[in-house]
């Protein structure tokens, strides 16, 4: 580990020790260390060769028009049921358990924060673990969807839709309200693994008025947030060194 990174981790530890109500705001980079590809990095989904772009495929209109092609991509590239929480997920859960962290706001749909033990998780883009029949509303888990042949169907014959926010769909207003409230009340905001290019989520950090703003992201964060501390390193490798 470089002297620079070591010094930044010491500073991060001091900020965490000095805080009582931390909010963690995370994106795809939090889960890449669990071997889940993100959308926008050099080796992410946008750079794979498909007949359609990933952005087209995971749109509401494509889902309605081509559910078979949607599910082929979705099951193959977006459902990673074998993935396990990494050091970042685990440390964040420990901070919550210790009463230091009030909320996790995530753009991820993989459920790894909950698997690591986090309780107050606000999922901006939904979850692969919740699926409902579009006809009768019956609930189905991720395994049922993943292992179904072609388009997953309900026992009533209706098509099942995952509870993930597709392009052209709006975010859940209740989740947005809770996220804004959590950020506005926090004394420390840790932004991790996100390039902050997806709105409206990227605008949430404007509601932060606390003491310590930290960005931990491998690549440069698109939105200049005026962070007190910016660490250009994988978030799991950083958080692993934090003591709770």
PDB file of N, CA, C and O in Angstrom, residues 93-162:
ATOM      1  N   UNK A  93     -22.138  -2.793   7.097  1.00  0.00           N
ATOM      2  CA  UNK A  93     -23.101  -3.443   7.999  1.00  0.00           C
ATOM      3  C   UNK A  93     -22.632  -3.358   9.452  1.00  0.00           C
ATOM      4  O   UNK A  93     -23.431  -3.134  10.370  1.00  0.00           O
ATOM      5  N   UNK A  94     -21.336  -3.504   9.673  1.00  0.00           N
ATOM      6  CA  UNK A  94     -20.781  -3.412  11.035  1.00  0.00           C
ATOM      7  C   UNK A  94     -20.938  -2.000  11.599  1.00  0.00           C
ATOM      8  O   UNK A  94     -21.226  -1.822  12.790  1.00  0.00           O
ATOM      9  N   UNK A  95     -20.752  -0.996  10.749  1.00  0.00           N
ATOM     10  CA  UNK A  95     -20.917   0.401  11.182  1.00  0.00           C
ATOM     11  C   UNK A  95     -22.367   0.664  11.597  1.00  0.00           C
ATOM     12  O   UNK A  95     -22.627   1.377  12.571  1.00  0.00           O
ATOM     13  N   UNK A  96     -23.303   0.068  10.870  1.00  0.00           N
ATOM     14  CA  UNK A  96     -24.718   0.223  11.228  1.00  0.00           C
ATOM     15  C   UNK A  96     -25.004  -0.484  12.550  1.00  0.00           C
ATOM     16  O   UNK A  96     -25.666   0.075  13.430  1.00  0.00           O
ATOM     17  N   UNK A  97     -24.483  -1.693  12.688  1.00  0.00           N
ATOM     18  CA  UNK A  97     -24.703  -2.472  13.911  1.00  0.00           C
ATOM     19  C   UNK A  97     -24.133  -1.744  15.141  1.00  0.00           C
ATOM     20  O   UNK A  97     -24.690  -1.808  16.239  1.00  0.00           O
ATOM     21  N   UNK A  98     -23.031  -1.014  14.921  1.00  0.00           N
ATOM     22  CA  UNK A  98     -22.392  -0.286  16.019  1.00  0.00           C
ATOM     23  C   UNK A  98     -23.100   1.042  16.326  1.00  0.00           C
ATOM     24  O   UNK A  98     -22.700   1.768  17.237  1.00  0.00           O
ATOM     25  N   UNK A  99     -24.139   1.367  15.547  1.00  0.00           N
ATOM     26  CA  UNK A  99     -24.886   2.591  15.783  1.00  0.00           C
ATOM     27  C   UNK A  99     -24.251   3.827  15.177  1.00  0.00           C
ATOM     28  O   UNK A  99     -24.647   4.953  15.475  1.00  0.00           O
ATOM     29  N   UNK A 100     -23.276   3.623  14.296  1.00  0.00           N
ATOM     30  CA  UNK A 100     -22.564   4.755  13.684  1.00  0.00           C
ATOM     31  C   UNK A 100     -23.196   5.176  12.352  1.00  0.00           C
ATOM     32  O   UNK A 100     -23.036   6.309  11.932  1.00  0.00           O
ATOM     33  N   UNK A 101     -23.850   4.230  11.695  1.00  0.00           N
ATOM     34  CA  UNK A 101     -24.355   4.469  10.345  1.00  0.00           C
ATOM     35  C   UNK A 101     -25.875   4.349  10.332  1.00  0.00           C
ATOM     36  O   UNK A 101     -26.433   3.364  10.819  1.00  0.00           O
ATOM     37  N   UNK A 102     -26.535   5.380   9.791  1.00  0.00           N
ATOM     38  CA  UNK A 102     -27.995   5.410   9.825  1.00  0.00           C
ATOM     39  C   UNK A 102     -28.678   4.796   8.622  1.00  0.00           C
ATOM     40  O   UNK A 102     -29.775   4.267   8.729  1.00  0.00           O
ATOM     41  N   UNK A 103     -28.052   4.862   7.453  1.00  0.00           N
ATOM     42  CA  UNK A 103     -28.713   4.352   6.244  1.00  0.00           C
ATOM     43  C   UNK A 103     -27.704   4.033   5.154  1.00  0.00           C
ATOM     44  O   UNK A 103     -26.647   4.652   5.062  1.00  0.00           O
ATOM     45  N   UNK A 104     -28.073   3.062   4.350  1.00  0.00           N
ATOM     46  CA  UNK A 104     -27.346   2.742   3.115  1.00  0.00           C
ATOM     47  C   UNK A 104     -28.271   3.084   1.963  1.00  0.00           C
ATOM     48  O   UNK A 104     -29.413   2.610   1.907  1.00  0.00           O
ATOM     49  N   UNK A 105     -27.790   3.928   1.068  1.00  0.00           N
ATOM     50  CA  UNK A 105     -28.549   4.256  -0.145  1.00  0.00           C
ATOM     51  C   UNK A 105     -27.775   3.644  -1.306  1.00  0.00           C
ATOM     52  O   UNK A 105     -26.600   3.938  -1.494  1.00  0.00           O
ATOM     53  N   UNK A 106     -28.423   2.753  -2.035  1.00  0.00           N
ATOM     54  CA  UNK A 106     -27.682   2.044  -3.082  1.00  0.00           C
ATOM     55  C   UNK A 106     -28.375   2.129  -4.437  1.00  0.00           C
ATOM     56  O   UNK A 106     -29.607   2.119  -4.529  1.00  0.00           O
ATOM     57  N   UNK A 107     -27.558   2.213  -5.479  1.00  0.00           N
ATOM     58  CA  UNK A 107     -28.055   2.144  -6.856  1.00  0.00           C
ATOM     59  C   UNK A 107     -28.030   0.694  -7.355  1.00  0.00           C
ATOM     60  O   UNK A 107     -28.431   0.428  -8.480  1.00  0.00           O
ATOM     61  N   UNK A 108     -27.541  -0.219  -6.529  1.00  0.00           N
ATOM     62  CA  UNK A 108     -27.394  -1.613  -6.936  1.00  0.00           C
ATOM     63  C   UNK A 108     -28.678  -2.403  -6.684  1.00  0.00           C
ATOM     64  O   UNK A 108     -29.459  -2.076  -5.789  1.00  0.00           O
ATOM     65  N   UNK A 109     -28.853  -3.463  -7.447  1.00  0.00           N
ATOM     66  CA  UNK A 109     -30.070  -4.273  -7.358  1.00  0.00           C
ATOM     67  C   UNK A 109     -29.770  -5.691  -6.863  1.00  0.00           C
ATOM     68  O   UNK A 109     -30.629  -6.554  -6.899  1.00  0.00           O
ATOM     69  N   UNK A 110     -28.529  -5.903  -6.372  1.00  0.00           N
ATOM     70  CA  UNK A 110     -28.075  -7.269  -6.080  1.00  0.00           C
ATOM     71  C   UNK A 110     -28.395  -7.776  -4.672  1.00  0.00           C
ATOM     72  O   UNK A 110     -28.202  -8.950  -4.378  1.00  0.00           O
ATOM     73  N   UNK A 111     -28.817  -6.906  -3.767  1.00  0.00           N
ATOM     74  CA  UNK A 111     -29.168  -7.341  -2.412  1.00  0.00           C
ATOM     75  C   UNK A 111     -27.994  -7.693  -1.512  1.00  0.00           C
ATOM     76  O   UNK A 111     -28.184  -8.263  -0.442  1.00  0.00           O
ATOM     77  N   UNK A 112     -26.773  -7.359  -1.928  1.00  0.00           N
ATOM     78  CA  UNK A 112     -25.588  -7.773  -1.157  1.00  0.00           C
ATOM     79  C   UNK A 112     -25.457  -7.023   0.176  1.00  0.00           C
ATOM     80  O   UNK A 112     -24.900  -7.550   1.138  1.00  0.00           O
ATOM     81  N   UNK A 113     -25.959  -5.796   0.236  1.00  0.00           N
ATOM     82  CA  UNK A 113     -25.920  -5.071   1.516  1.00  0.00           C
ATOM     83  C   UNK A 113     -26.748  -5.811   2.574  1.00  0.00           C
ATOM     84  O   UNK A 113     -26.299  -5.992   3.711  1.00  0.00           O
ATOM     85  N   UNK A 114     -27.940  -6.245   2.179  1.00  0.00           N
ATOM     86  CA  UNK A 114     -28.783  -6.994   3.121  1.00  0.00           C
ATOM     87  C   UNK A 114     -28.146  -8.320   3.488  1.00  0.00           C
ATOM     88  O   UNK A 114     -28.206  -8.754   4.643  1.00  0.00           O
ATOM     89  N   UNK A 115     -27.533  -8.966   2.498  1.00  0.00           N
ATOM     90  CA  UNK A 115     -26.880 -10.255   2.762  1.00  0.00           C
ATOM     91  C   UNK A 115     -25.743 -10.095   3.776  1.00  0.00           C
ATOM     92  O   UNK A 115     -25.467 -10.990   4.567  1.00  0.00           O
ATOM     93  N   UNK A 116     -25.105  -8.918   3.758  1.00  0.00           N
ATOM     94  CA  UNK A 116     -23.999  -8.654   4.685  1.00  0.00           C
ATOM     95  C   UNK A 116     -24.504  -8.282   6.081  1.00  0.00           C
ATOM     96  O   UNK A 116     -23.724  -8.239   7.034  1.00  0.00           O
ATOM     97  N   UNK A 117     -25.813  -7.995   6.181  1.00  0.00           N
ATOM     98  CA  UNK A 117     -26.381  -7.683   7.499  1.00  0.00           C
ATOM     99  C   UNK A 117     -26.925  -6.276   7.653  1.00  0.00           C
ATOM    100  O   UNK A 117     -27.433  -5.917   8.720  1.00  0.00           O
ATOM    101  N   UNK A 118     -26.838  -5.446   6.614  1.00  0.00           N
ATOM    102  CA  UNK A 118     -27.394  -4.091   6.706  1.00  0.00           C
ATOM    103  C   UNK A 118     -28.914  -4.172   6.774  1.00  0.00           C
ATOM    104  O   UNK A 118     -29.543  -4.946   6.060  1.00  0.00           O
ATOM    105  N   UNK A 119     -29.492  -3.328   7.638  1.00  0.00           N
ATOM    106  CA  UNK A 119     -30.950  -3.340   7.846  1.00  0.00           C
ATOM    107  C   UNK A 119     -31.646  -2.194   7.112  1.00  0.00           C
ATOM    108  O   UNK A 119     -32.622  -2.402   6.412  1.00  0.00           O
ATOM    109  N   UNK A 120     -31.154  -0.976   7.286  1.00  0.00           N
ATOM    110  CA  UNK A 120     -31.818   0.171   6.666  1.00  0.00           C
ATOM    111  C   UNK A 120     -31.197   0.464   5.302  1.00  0.00           C
ATOM    112  O   UNK A 120     -30.325   1.315   5.165  1.00  0.00           O
ATOM    113  N   UNK A 121     -31.654  -0.289   4.295  1.00  0.00           N
ATOM    114  CA  UNK A 121     -31.112  -0.168   2.937  1.00  0.00           C
ATOM    115  C   UNK A 121     -32.183   0.432   2.028  1.00  0.00           C
ATOM    116  O   UNK A 121     -33.285  -0.108   1.913  1.00  0.00           O
ATOM    117  N   UNK A 122     -31.845   1.550   1.417  1.00  0.00           N
ATOM    118  CA  UNK A 122     -32.761   2.214   0.489  1.00  0.00           C
ATOM    119  C   UNK A 122     -32.292   1.910  -0.929  1.00  0.00           C
ATOM    120  O   UNK A 122     -31.231   2.364  -1.348  1.00  0.00           O
ATOM    121  N   UNK A 123     -33.070   1.108  -1.637  1.00  0.00           N
ATOM    122  CA  UNK A 123     -32.683   0.632  -2.969  1.00  0.00           C
ATOM    123  C   UNK A 123     -33.319   1.532  -4.040  1.00  0.00           C
ATOM    124  O   UNK A 123     -34.487   1.395  -4.365  1.00  0.00           O
ATOM    125  N   UNK A 124     -32.517   2.436  -4.582  1.00  0.00           N
ATOM    126  CA  UNK A 124     -33.025   3.406  -5.556  1.00  0.00           C
ATOM    127  C   UNK A 124     -33.529   2.738  -6.830  1.00  0.00           C
ATOM    128  O   UNK A 124     -34.478   3.200  -7.457  1.00  0.00           O
ATOM    129  N   UNK A 125     -32.863   1.658  -7.225  1.00  0.00           N
ATOM    130  CA  UNK A 125     -33.207   1.019  -8.505  1.00  0.00           C
ATOM    131  C   UNK A 125     -33.869  -0.346  -8.326  1.00  0.00           C
ATOM    132  O   UNK A 125     -33.918  -1.140  -9.261  1.00  0.00           O
ATOM    133  N   UNK A 126     -34.383  -0.617  -7.110  1.00  0.00           N
ATOM    134  CA  UNK A 126     -35.094  -1.857  -6.875  1.00  0.00           C
ATOM    135  C   UNK A 126     -34.176  -3.028  -6.560  1.00  0.00           C
ATOM    136  O   UNK A 126     -33.029  -2.848  -6.168  1.00  0.00           O
ATOM    137  N   UNK A 127     -34.699  -4.239  -6.758  1.00  0.00           N
ATOM    138  CA  UNK A 127     -33.943  -5.443  -6.384  1.00  0.00           C
ATOM    139  C   UNK A 127     -34.333  -6.636  -7.252  1.00  0.00           C
ATOM    140  O   UNK A 127     -35.515  -6.834  -7.552  1.00  0.00           O
ATOM    141  N   UNK A 128     -33.329  -7.426  -7.607  1.00  0.00           N
ATOM    142  CA  UNK A 128     -33.597  -8.662  -8.363  1.00  0.00           C
ATOM    143  C   UNK A 128     -34.323  -9.690  -7.490  1.00  0.00           C
ATOM    144  O   UNK A 128     -34.873 -10.660  -8.003  1.00  0.00           O
ATOM    145  N   UNK A 129     -34.324  -9.465  -6.177  1.00  0.00           N
ATOM    146  CA  UNK A 129     -34.884 -10.460  -5.254  1.00  0.00           C
ATOM    147  C   UNK A 129     -36.395 -10.314  -5.059  1.00  0.00           C
ATOM    148  O   UNK A 129     -37.010 -11.114  -4.370  1.00  0.00           O
ATOM    149  N   UNK A 130     -36.975  -9.276  -5.656  1.00  0.00           N
ATOM    150  CA  UNK A 130     -38.432  -9.099  -5.589  1.00  0.00           C
ATOM    151  C   UNK A 130     -38.988  -9.138  -7.013  1.00  0.00           C
ATOM    152  O   UNK A 130     -38.572  -8.378  -7.882  1.00  0.00           O
ATOM    153  N   UNK A 131     -39.925 -10.018  -7.237  1.00  0.00           N
ATOM    154  CA  UNK A 131     -40.533 -10.173  -8.561  1.00  0.00           C
ATOM    155  C   UNK A 131     -42.022 -10.446  -8.381  1.00  0.00           C
ATOM    156  O   UNK A 131     -42.406 -11.201  -7.477  1.00  0.00           O
ATOM    157  N   UNK A 132     -42.837  -9.819  -9.240  1.00  0.00           N
ATOM    158  CA  UNK A 132     -44.285  -9.994  -9.094  1.00  0.00           C
ATOM    159  C   UNK A 132     -44.945 -10.286 -10.435  1.00  0.00           C
ATOM    160  O   UNK A 132     -44.515  -9.775 -11.472  1.00  0.00           O
ATOM    161  N   UNK A 133     -46.008 -11.084 -10.356  1.00  0.00           N
ATOM    162  CA  UNK A 133     -46.811 -11.357 -11.544  1.00  0.00           C
ATOM    163  C   UNK A 133     -47.543 -10.069 -11.941  1.00  0.00           C
ATOM    164  O   UNK A 133     -48.147  -9.403 -11.095  1.00  0.00           O
ATOM    165  N   UNK A 134     -47.471  -9.720 -13.218  1.00  0.00           N
ATOM    166  CA  UNK A 134     -48.115  -8.497 -13.699  1.00  0.00           C
ATOM    167  C   UNK A 134     -49.642  -8.650 -13.774  1.00  0.00           C
ATOM    168  O   UNK A 134     -50.366  -7.668 -13.895  1.00  0.00           O
ATOM    169  N   UNK A 135     -50.116  -9.886 -13.635  1.00  0.00           N
ATOM    170  CA  UNK A 135     -51.554 -10.143 -13.744  1.00  0.00           C
ATOM    171  C   UNK A 135     -52.210 -10.225 -12.362  1.00  0.00           C
ATOM    172  O   UNK A 135     -53.179  -9.518 -12.094  1.00  0.00           O
ATOM    173  N   UNK A 136     -51.640 -11.050 -11.478  1.00  0.00           N
ATOM    174  CA  UNK A 136     -52.294 -11.256 -10.167  1.00  0.00           C
ATOM    175  C   UNK A 136     -51.491 -10.700  -8.995  1.00  0.00           C
ATOM    176  O   UNK A 136     -51.974 -10.661  -7.868  1.00  0.00           O
ATOM    177  N   UNK A 137     -50.231 -10.292  -9.247  1.00  0.00           N
ATOM    178  CA  UNK A 137     -49.431  -9.684  -8.181  1.00  0.00           C
ATOM    179  C   UNK A 137     -48.684 -10.663  -7.288  1.00  0.00           C
ATOM    180  O   UNK A 137     -48.027 -10.244  -6.330  1.00  0.00           O
ATOM    181  N   UNK A 138     -48.766 -11.955  -7.587  1.00  0.00           N
ATOM    182  CA  UNK A 138     -48.081 -12.956  -6.748  1.00  0.00           C
ATOM    183  C   UNK A 138     -46.567 -12.727  -6.736  1.00  0.00           C
ATOM    184  O   UNK A 138     -45.979 -12.379  -7.746  1.00  0.00           O
ATOM    185  N   UNK A 139     -45.948 -12.938  -5.567  1.00  0.00           N
ATOM    186  CA  UNK A 139     -44.503 -12.713  -5.383  1.00  0.00           C
ATOM    187  C   UNK A 139     -43.691 -13.938  -5.812  1.00  0.00           C
ATOM    188  O   UNK A 139     -44.082 -15.079  -5.545  1.00  0.00           O
ATOM    189  N   UNK A 140     -42.542 -13.697  -6.428  1.00  0.00           N
ATOM    190  CA  UNK A 140     -41.599 -14.763  -6.770  1.00  0.00           C
ATOM    191  C   UNK A 140     -40.188 -14.318  -6.423  1.00  0.00           C
ATOM    192  O   UNK A 140     -39.848 -13.137  -6.558  1.00  0.00           O
ATOM    193  N   UNK A 141     -39.354 -15.258  -5.975  1.00  0.00           N
ATOM    194  CA  UNK A 141     -37.975 -14.903  -5.619  1.00  0.00           C
ATOM    195  C   UNK A 141     -37.067 -14.948  -6.851  1.00  0.00           C
ATOM    196  O   UNK A 141     -37.481 -15.340  -7.939  1.00  0.00           O
ATOM    197  N   UNK A 142     -35.817 -14.528  -6.649  1.00  0.00           N
ATOM    198  CA  UNK A 142     -34.875 -14.424  -7.766  1.00  0.00           C
ATOM    199  C   UNK A 142     -34.566 -15.791  -8.387  1.00  0.00           C
ATOM    200  O   UNK A 142     -34.422 -15.905  -9.609  1.00  0.00           O
ATOM    201  N   UNK A 143     -34.468 -16.806  -7.566  1.00  0.00           N
ATOM    202  CA  UNK A 143     -34.123 -18.139  -8.072  1.00  0.00           C
ATOM    203  C   UNK A 143     -35.182 -18.647  -9.056  1.00  0.00           C
ATOM    204  O   UNK A 143     -34.858 -19.254 -10.083  1.00  0.00           O
ATOM    205  N   UNK A 144     -36.441 -18.377  -8.752  1.00  0.00           N
ATOM    206  CA  UNK A 144     -37.526 -18.806  -9.646  1.00  0.00           C
ATOM    207  C   UNK A 144     -37.371 -18.161 -11.018  1.00  0.00           C
ATOM    208  O   UNK A 144     -37.490 -18.812 -12.057  1.00  0.00           O
ATOM    209  N   UNK A 145     -37.075 -16.858 -11.013  1.00  0.00           N
ATOM    210  CA  UNK A 145     -36.919 -16.126 -12.277  1.00  0.00           C
ATOM    211  C   UNK A 145     -35.694 -16.617 -13.040  1.00  0.00           C
ATOM    212  O   UNK A 145     -35.754 -16.900 -14.237  1.00  0.00           O
ATOM    213  N   UNK A 146     -34.586 -16.721 -12.324  1.00  0.00           N
ATOM    214  CA  UNK A 146     -33.307 -17.101 -12.942  1.00  0.00           C
ATOM    215  C   UNK A 146     -33.396 -18.474 -13.620  1.00  0.00           C
ATOM    216  O   UNK A 146     -32.847 -18.686 -14.694  1.00  0.00           O
ATOM    217  N   UNK A 147     -34.083 -19.418 -12.984  1.00  0.00           N
ATOM    218  CA  UNK A 147     -34.083 -20.805 -13.471  1.00  0.00           C
ATOM    219  C   UNK A 147     -35.305 -21.142 -14.323  1.00  0.00           C
ATOM    220  O   UNK A 147     -35.487 -22.293 -14.719  1.00  0.00           O
ATOM    221  N   UNK A 148     -36.144 -20.145 -14.607  1.00  0.00           N
ATOM    222  CA  UNK A 148     -37.296 -20.402 -15.469  1.00  0.00           C
ATOM    223  C   UNK A 148     -36.836 -20.482 -16.931  1.00  0.00           C
ATOM    224  O   UNK A 148     -35.816 -19.907 -17.302  1.00  0.00           O
ATOM    225  N   UNK A 149     -37.590 -21.202 -17.728  1.00  0.00           N
ATOM    226  CA  UNK A 149     -37.280 -21.276 -19.161  1.00  0.00           C
ATOM    227  C   UNK A 149     -37.882 -20.056 -19.855  1.00  0.00           C
ATOM    228  O   UNK A 149     -39.089 -19.802 -19.748  1.00  0.00           O
ATOM    229  N   UNK A 150     -37.047 -19.325 -20.572  1.00  0.00           N
ATOM    230  CA  UNK A 150     -37.552 -18.164 -21.312  1.00  0.00           C
ATOM    231  C   UNK A 150     -38.157 -17.119 -20.391  1.00  0.00           C
ATOM    232  O   UNK A 150     -37.582 -16.751 -19.379  1.00  0.00           O
ATOM    233  N   UNK A 151     -39.364 -16.678 -20.734  1.00  0.00           N
ATOM    234  CA  UNK A 151     -40.061 -15.662 -19.937  1.00  0.00           C
ATOM    235  C   UNK A 151     -40.647 -16.319 -18.689  1.00  0.00           C
ATOM    236  O   UNK A 151     -41.407 -17.276 -18.794  1.00  0.00           O
ATOM    237  N   UNK A 152     -40.298 -15.824 -17.509  1.00  0.00           N
ATOM    238  CA  UNK A 152     -40.871 -16.424 -16.294  1.00  0.00           C
ATOM    239  C   UNK A 152     -42.371 -16.135 -16.194  1.00  0.00           C
ATOM    240  O   UNK A 152     -42.803 -15.000 -16.393  1.00  0.00           O
ATOM    241  N   UNK A 153     -43.118 -17.189 -15.919  1.00  0.00           N
ATOM    242  CA  UNK A 153     -44.578 -17.078 -15.842  1.00  0.00           C
ATOM    243  C   UNK A 153     -45.077 -17.456 -14.457  1.00  0.00           C
ATOM    244  O   UNK A 153     -44.520 -18.316 -13.788  1.00  0.00           O
ATOM    245  N   UNK A 154     -46.166 -16.814 -14.076  1.00  0.00           N
ATOM    246  CA  UNK A 154     -46.856 -17.121 -12.819  1.00  0.00           C
ATOM    247  C   UNK A 154     -47.706 -18.370 -13.009  1.00  0.00           C
ATOM    248  O   UNK A 154     -48.005 -18.769 -14.134  1.00  0.00           O
ATOM    249  N   UNK A 155     -48.132 -18.956 -11.891  1.00  0.00           N
ATOM    250  CA  UNK A 155     -49.034 -20.111 -11.976  1.00  0.00           C
ATOM    251  C   UNK A 155     -50.357 -19.722 -12.639  1.00  0.00           C
ATOM    252  O   UNK A 155     -51.052 -20.558 -13.202  1.00  0.00           O
ATOM    253  N   UNK A 156     -50.695 -18.402 -12.607  1.00  0.00           N
ATOM    254  CA  UNK A 156     -51.934 -17.938 -13.250  1.00  0.00           C
ATOM    255  C   UNK A 156     -51.730 -17.687 -14.740  1.00  0.00           C
ATOM    256  O   UNK A 156     -52.680 -17.365 -15.450  1.00  0.00           O
ATOM    257  N   UNK A 157     -50.476 -17.799 -15.200  1.00  0.00           N
ATOM    258  CA  UNK A 157     -50.181 -17.587 -16.617  1.00  0.00           C
ATOM    259  C   UNK A 157     -49.652 -16.202 -16.933  1.00  0.00           C
ATOM    260  O   UNK A 157     -49.195 -15.943 -18.045  1.00  0.00           O
ATOM    261  N   UNK A 158     -49.725 -15.290 -15.972  1.00  0.00           N
ATOM    262  CA  UNK A 158     -49.241 -13.930 -16.183  1.00  0.00           C
ATOM    263  C   UNK A 158     -47.722 -13.863 -16.253  1.00  0.00           C
ATOM    264  O   UNK A 158     -47.025 -14.745 -15.744  1.00  0.00           O
ATOM    265  N   UNK A 159     -47.219 -12.821 -16.898  1.00  0.00           N
ATOM    266  CA  UNK A 159     -45.769 -12.631 -16.990  1.00  0.00           C
ATOM    267  C   UNK A 159     -45.258 -12.002 -15.693  1.00  0.00           C
ATOM    268  O   UNK A 159     -45.895 -11.121 -15.124  1.00  0.00           O
ATOM    269  N   UNK A 160     -44.090 -12.454 -15.260  1.00  0.00           N
ATOM    270  CA  UNK A 160     -43.487 -11.918 -14.039  1.00  0.00           C
ATOM    271  C   UNK A 160     -42.545 -10.779 -14.411  1.00  0.00           C
ATOM    272  O   UNK A 160     -41.791 -10.868 -15.380  1.00  0.00           O
ATOM    273  N   UNK A 161     -42.601  -9.707 -13.613  1.00  0.00           N
ATOM    274  CA  UNK A 161     -41.705  -8.563 -13.837  1.00  0.00           C
ATOM    275  C   UNK A 161     -40.838  -8.367 -12.605  1.00  0.00           C
ATOM    276  O   UNK A 161     -41.335  -8.380 -11.482  1.00  0.00           O
ATOM    277  N   UNK A 162     -39.520  -8.190 -12.808  1.00  0.00           N
ATOM    278  CA  UNK A 162     -38.650  -7.926 -11.663  1.00  0.00           C
ATOM    279  C   UNK A 162     -38.896  -6.526 -11.110  1.00  0.00           C
ATOM    280  O   UNK A 162     -39.222  -5.601 -11.861  1.00  0.00           O
TER     281      UNK A 162
END
